[in-house]
Amino acid sequence: MHQCEFMLLYTVNFNEEELIQEAIQDLNDNLHIPKKYFKTEKGEQVETIESKKQLQEGKAFNKKDSDREDVVLFTPVRAGASVAYDLVGKVVAETELTRKAVVKILVGLKKEVFDQFGDDPEVFIIRAANIINGKKAKAIINQITYGKMPDAFGMEIFTEQNLKGSIDVNAMETERHLYDYVIYDSNTERDFATALEEHKKEVEIYVKLPRSFYINTPVGKYNPDWAIAFYENKVKHVYFVAETKGTESEMQLRDIEKAKADCARAHFHAISSDKVVYDIVTNYDRLWELAQ
């Protein structure tokens, strides 16, 4: 079996106590759980319903805004009541912190913040974990190191896919892609692939990476978009792994996304020093600048 990439093991060290205090502060400042409500609207059915479309568009009833009422969906259950939630366990599962660390964070919350758990436990867990993971992401960016393992991705990750697409909808014919067609997820990816095809004297071959190719990071698996091989006499970095973003504003990444990107840089540096380079780009011209 051919191998296409080393699997790497990462190690990371950070100050857990500092992370706990920063997470408490951020949660107290920014954790807001909306109470659940449903709205009732009263109206009268029109005399004649002419079609199914009329029903679907809501035109079969004449609504009366004056009859609209806000009704509380359920009586909030306080966190101390009998609720079938292992709050600590679920936050541990979402953040991969120790139970001791998670308990310290939850104990440090203001009462009015912690009491929001009763308003919507699932949303509380998800949003709290996202905030904690954001702080964790910042903590690990400069502390992660990767080391090679004997395992590797096999070439079958490129052949086991059963991708479906329609030409000019989410697929295009290619000459320099690994296959005759490339499936794209957005107009940004379509335009990027088009540019790779146009620069025949610079790009030797490229591939849209499958979702089964990923980099392990402390804040989740990360899937880069593209792998590009340039002609060796044209550029400094022969191989380039890229993540494409449509605009500069999209490149203002959240903490977790930024941490994943930084982990990707550390990953490819570990396997090749400077031969395989990873970066985030908005277009081919930016890719070419970075490859020089």
PDB file of N, CA, C and O in Angstrom, residues 8 10 12 137 140-141 144-146 215-220 222 256-270 278:
ATOM      1  N   LEU A   8       1.055  12.168  12.612  1.00  0.00           N
ATOM      2  CA  LEU A   8       1.877  12.784  13.629  1.00  0.00           C
ATOM      3  C   LEU A   8       1.175  12.771  14.976  1.00  0.00           C
ATOM      4  O   LEU A   8      -0.048  12.849  15.068  1.00  0.00           O
ATOM      5  N   TYR A  10       0.897  14.865  18.500  1.00  0.00           N
ATOM      6  CA  TYR A  10       1.213  16.191  19.017  1.00  0.00           C
ATOM      7  C   TYR A  10       1.311  16.162  20.535  1.00  0.00           C
ATOM      8  O   TYR A  10       0.686  15.344  21.207  1.00  0.00           O
ATOM      9  N   VAL A  12       1.419  19.141  23.822  1.00  0.00           N
ATOM     10  CA  VAL A  12       1.221  20.555  24.105  1.00  0.00           C
ATOM     11  C   VAL A  12       1.214  20.776  25.604  1.00  0.00           C
ATOM     12  O   VAL A  12       0.688  19.964  26.363  1.00  0.00           O
ATOM     13  N   ALA A 137      -7.704  27.262  22.821  1.00  0.00           N
ATOM     14  CA  ALA A 137      -7.038  27.424  21.532  1.00  0.00           C
ATOM     15  C   ALA A 137      -5.939  28.465  21.617  1.00  0.00           C
ATOM     16  O   ALA A 137      -4.828  28.272  21.105  1.00  0.00           O
ATOM     17  N   ILE A 140      -2.772  27.148  23.442  1.00  0.00           N
ATOM     18  CA  ILE A 140      -1.913  26.102  22.868  1.00  0.00           C
ATOM     19  C   ILE A 140      -1.190  26.528  21.599  1.00  0.00           C
ATOM     20  O   ILE A 140      -0.312  25.810  21.113  1.00  0.00           O
ATOM     21  N   ILE A 141      -1.557  27.679  21.028  1.00  0.00           N
ATOM     22  CA  ILE A 141      -1.012  28.066  19.727  1.00  0.00           C
ATOM     23  C   ILE A 141       0.514  28.009  19.694  1.00  0.00           C
ATOM     24  O   ILE A 141       1.111  27.480  18.760  1.00  0.00           O
ATOM     25  N   ILE A 144       2.510  23.963  20.927  1.00  0.00           N
ATOM     26  CA  ILE A 144       2.332  22.631  20.362  1.00  0.00           C
ATOM     27  C   ILE A 144       3.557  22.193  19.567  1.00  0.00           C
ATOM     28  O   ILE A 144       4.204  22.986  18.891  1.00  0.00           O
ATOM     29  N   THR A 145       3.878  20.912  19.668  1.00  0.00           N
ATOM     30  CA  THR A 145       4.945  20.306  18.869  1.00  0.00           C
ATOM     31  C   THR A 145       4.429  18.987  18.318  1.00  0.00           C
ATOM     32  O   THR A 145       3.669  18.275  18.978  1.00  0.00           O
ATOM     33  N   TYR A 146       4.856  18.650  17.094  1.00  0.00           N
ATOM     34  CA  TYR A 146       4.440  17.410  16.444  1.00  0.00           C
ATOM     35  C   TYR A 146       5.647  16.488  16.280  1.00  0.00           C
ATOM     36  O   TYR A 146       6.764  16.941  16.016  1.00  0.00           O
ATOM     37  N   ILE A 215      -5.752  16.666   9.986  1.00  0.00           N
ATOM     38  CA  ILE A 215      -4.658  16.873  10.930  1.00  0.00           C
ATOM     39  C   ILE A 215      -5.252  16.872  12.322  1.00  0.00           C
ATOM     40  O   ILE A 215      -6.240  17.570  12.586  1.00  0.00           O
ATOM     41  N   ASN A 216      -4.678  16.082  13.214  1.00  0.00           N
ATOM     42  CA  ASN A 216      -5.141  16.081  14.596  1.00  0.00           C
ATOM     43  C   ASN A 216      -4.634  17.323  15.321  1.00  0.00           C
ATOM     44  O   ASN A 216      -3.457  17.677  15.221  1.00  0.00           O
ATOM     45  N   THR A 217      -5.536  18.001  16.026  1.00  0.00           N
ATOM     46  CA  THR A 217      -5.153  19.152  16.838  1.00  0.00           C
ATOM     47  C   THR A 217      -5.853  19.041  18.189  1.00  0.00           C
ATOM     48  O   THR A 217      -6.840  18.303  18.316  1.00  0.00           O
ATOM     49  N   PRO A 218      -5.404  19.755  19.196  1.00  0.00           N
ATOM     50  CA  PRO A 218      -6.061  19.706  20.508  1.00  0.00           C
ATOM     51  C   PRO A 218      -7.471  20.291  20.509  1.00  0.00           C
ATOM     52  O   PRO A 218      -8.204  20.131  21.480  1.00  0.00           O
ATOM     53  N   VAL A 219      -7.851  20.990  19.440  1.00  0.00           N
ATOM     54  CA  VAL A 219      -9.190  21.575  19.378  1.00  0.00           C
ATOM     55  C   VAL A 219     -10.003  20.980  18.229  1.00  0.00           C
ATOM     56  O   VAL A 219     -10.908  21.609  17.689  1.00  0.00           O
ATOM     57  N   GLY A 220      -9.690  19.748  17.860  1.00  0.00           N
ATOM     58  CA  GLY A 220     -10.466  19.044  16.851  1.00  0.00           C
ATOM     59  C   GLY A 220      -9.702  18.769  15.572  1.00  0.00           C
ATOM     60  O   GLY A 220      -8.634  19.317  15.327  1.00  0.00           O
ATOM     61  N   TYR A 222      -8.711  18.843  11.679  1.00  0.00           N
ATOM     62  CA  TYR A 222      -8.645  19.968  10.744  1.00  0.00           C
ATOM     63  C   TYR A 222      -8.436  19.436   9.340  1.00  0.00           C
ATOM     64  O   TYR A 222      -7.553  18.621   9.086  1.00  0.00           O
ATOM     65  N   ILE A 256     -10.528  29.287  17.750  1.00  0.00           N
ATOM     66  CA  ILE A 256     -10.373  27.859  17.478  1.00  0.00           C
ATOM     67  C   ILE A 256      -9.860  27.635  16.065  1.00  0.00           C
ATOM     68  O   ILE A 256      -8.957  26.818  15.833  1.00  0.00           O
ATOM     69  N   GLU A 257     -10.419  28.349  15.070  1.00  0.00           N
ATOM     70  CA  GLU A 257      -9.954  28.193  13.699  1.00  0.00           C
ATOM     71  C   GLU A 257      -8.504  28.624  13.545  1.00  0.00           C
ATOM     72  O   GLU A 257      -7.729  27.998  12.822  1.00  0.00           O
ATOM     73  N   LYS A 258      -8.128  29.701  14.226  1.00  0.00           N
ATOM     74  CA  LYS A 258      -6.741  30.176  14.165  1.00  0.00           C
ATOM     75  C   LYS A 258      -5.802  29.146  14.773  1.00  0.00           C
ATOM     76  O   LYS A 258      -4.705  28.898  14.256  1.00  0.00           O
ATOM     77  N   ALA A 259      -6.230  28.544  15.874  1.00  0.00           N
ATOM     78  CA  ALA A 259      -5.396  27.517  16.515  1.00  0.00           C
ATOM     79  C   ALA A 259      -5.202  26.320  15.587  1.00  0.00           C
ATOM     80  O   ALA A 259      -4.103  25.779  15.473  1.00  0.00           O
ATOM     81  N   LYS A 260      -6.265  25.907  14.904  1.00  0.00           N
ATOM     82  CA  LYS A 260      -6.158  24.787  13.967  1.00  0.00           C
ATOM     83  C   LYS A 260      -5.191  25.129  12.837  1.00  0.00           C
ATOM     84  O   LYS A 260      -4.389  24.293  12.416  1.00  0.00           O
ATOM     85  N   ALA A 261      -5.277  26.352  12.336  1.00  0.00           N
ATOM     86  CA  ALA A 261      -4.378  26.777  11.259  1.00  0.00           C
ATOM     87  C   ALA A 261      -2.932  26.777  11.727  1.00  0.00           C
ATOM     88  O   ALA A 261      -2.025  26.330  11.008  1.00  0.00           O
ATOM     89  N   ASP A 262      -2.690  27.267  12.939  1.00  0.00           N
ATOM     90  CA  ASP A 262      -1.326  27.275  13.471  1.00  0.00           C
ATOM     91  C   ASP A 262      -0.815  25.852  13.705  1.00  0.00           C
ATOM     92  O   ASP A 262       0.363  25.560  13.505  1.00  0.00           O
ATOM     93  N   CYS A 263      -1.714  24.968  14.116  1.00  0.00           N
ATOM     94  CA  CYS A 263      -1.329  23.569  14.281  1.00  0.00           C
ATOM     95  C   CYS A 263      -0.961  22.954  12.928  1.00  0.00           C
ATOM     96  O   CYS A 263      -0.021  22.158  12.829  1.00  0.00           O
ATOM     97  N   ALA A 264      -1.695  23.328  11.879  1.00  0.00           N
ATOM     98  CA  ALA A 264      -1.391  22.822  10.539  1.00  0.00           C
ATOM     99  C   ALA A 264      -0.001  23.267  10.100  1.00  0.00           C
ATOM    100  O   ALA A 264       0.754  22.489   9.504  1.00  0.00           O
ATOM    101  N   ARG A 265       0.360  24.518  10.394  1.00  0.00           N
ATOM    102  CA  ARG A 265       1.703  25.006  10.054  1.00  0.00           C
ATOM    103  C   ARG A 265       2.767  24.180  10.774  1.00  0.00           C
ATOM    104  O   ARG A 265       3.777  23.778  10.191  1.00  0.00           O
ATOM    105  N   ALA A 266       2.542  23.921  12.073  1.00  0.00           N
ATOM    106  CA  ALA A 266       3.500  23.132  12.855  1.00  0.00           C
ATOM    107  C   ALA A 266       3.567  21.706  12.328  1.00  0.00           C
ATOM    108  O   ALA A 266       4.646  21.092  12.277  1.00  0.00           O
ATOM    109  N   HIS A 267       2.443  21.173  11.914  1.00  0.00           N
ATOM    110  CA  HIS A 267       2.369  19.807  11.391  1.00  0.00           C
ATOM    111  C   HIS A 267       3.231  19.647  10.144  1.00  0.00           C
ATOM    112  O   HIS A 267       4.084  18.752  10.060  1.00  0.00           O
ATOM    113  N   PHE A 268       3.028  20.522   9.165  1.00  0.00           N
ATOM    114  CA  PHE A 268       3.763  20.372   7.908  1.00  0.00           C
ATOM    115  C   PHE A 268       5.235  20.736   8.060  1.00  0.00           C
ATOM    116  O   PHE A 268       6.094  20.201   7.344  1.00  0.00           O
ATOM    117  N   HIS A 269       5.547  21.620   8.984  1.00  0.00           N
ATOM    118  CA  HIS A 269       6.956  21.906   9.251  1.00  0.00           C
ATOM    119  C   HIS A 269       7.635  20.679   9.845  1.00  0.00           C
ATOM    120  O   HIS A 269       8.789  20.367   9.517  1.00  0.00           O
ATOM    121  N   ALA A 270       6.926  19.938  10.688  1.00  0.00           N
ATOM    122  CA  ALA A 270       7.500  18.755  11.342  1.00  0.00           C
ATOM    123  C   ALA A 270       7.807  17.646  10.342  1.00  0.00           C
ATOM    124  O   ALA A 270       8.780  16.908  10.502  1.00  0.00           O
ATOM    125  N   TYR A 278       2.192  25.273   4.466  1.00  0.00           N
ATOM    126  CA  TYR A 278       0.748  25.446   4.617  1.00  0.00           C
ATOM    127  C   TYR A 278       0.444  26.913   4.879  1.00  0.00           C
ATOM    128  O   TYR A 278       1.165  27.593   5.617  1.00  0.00           O
TER     129      TYR A 278
END
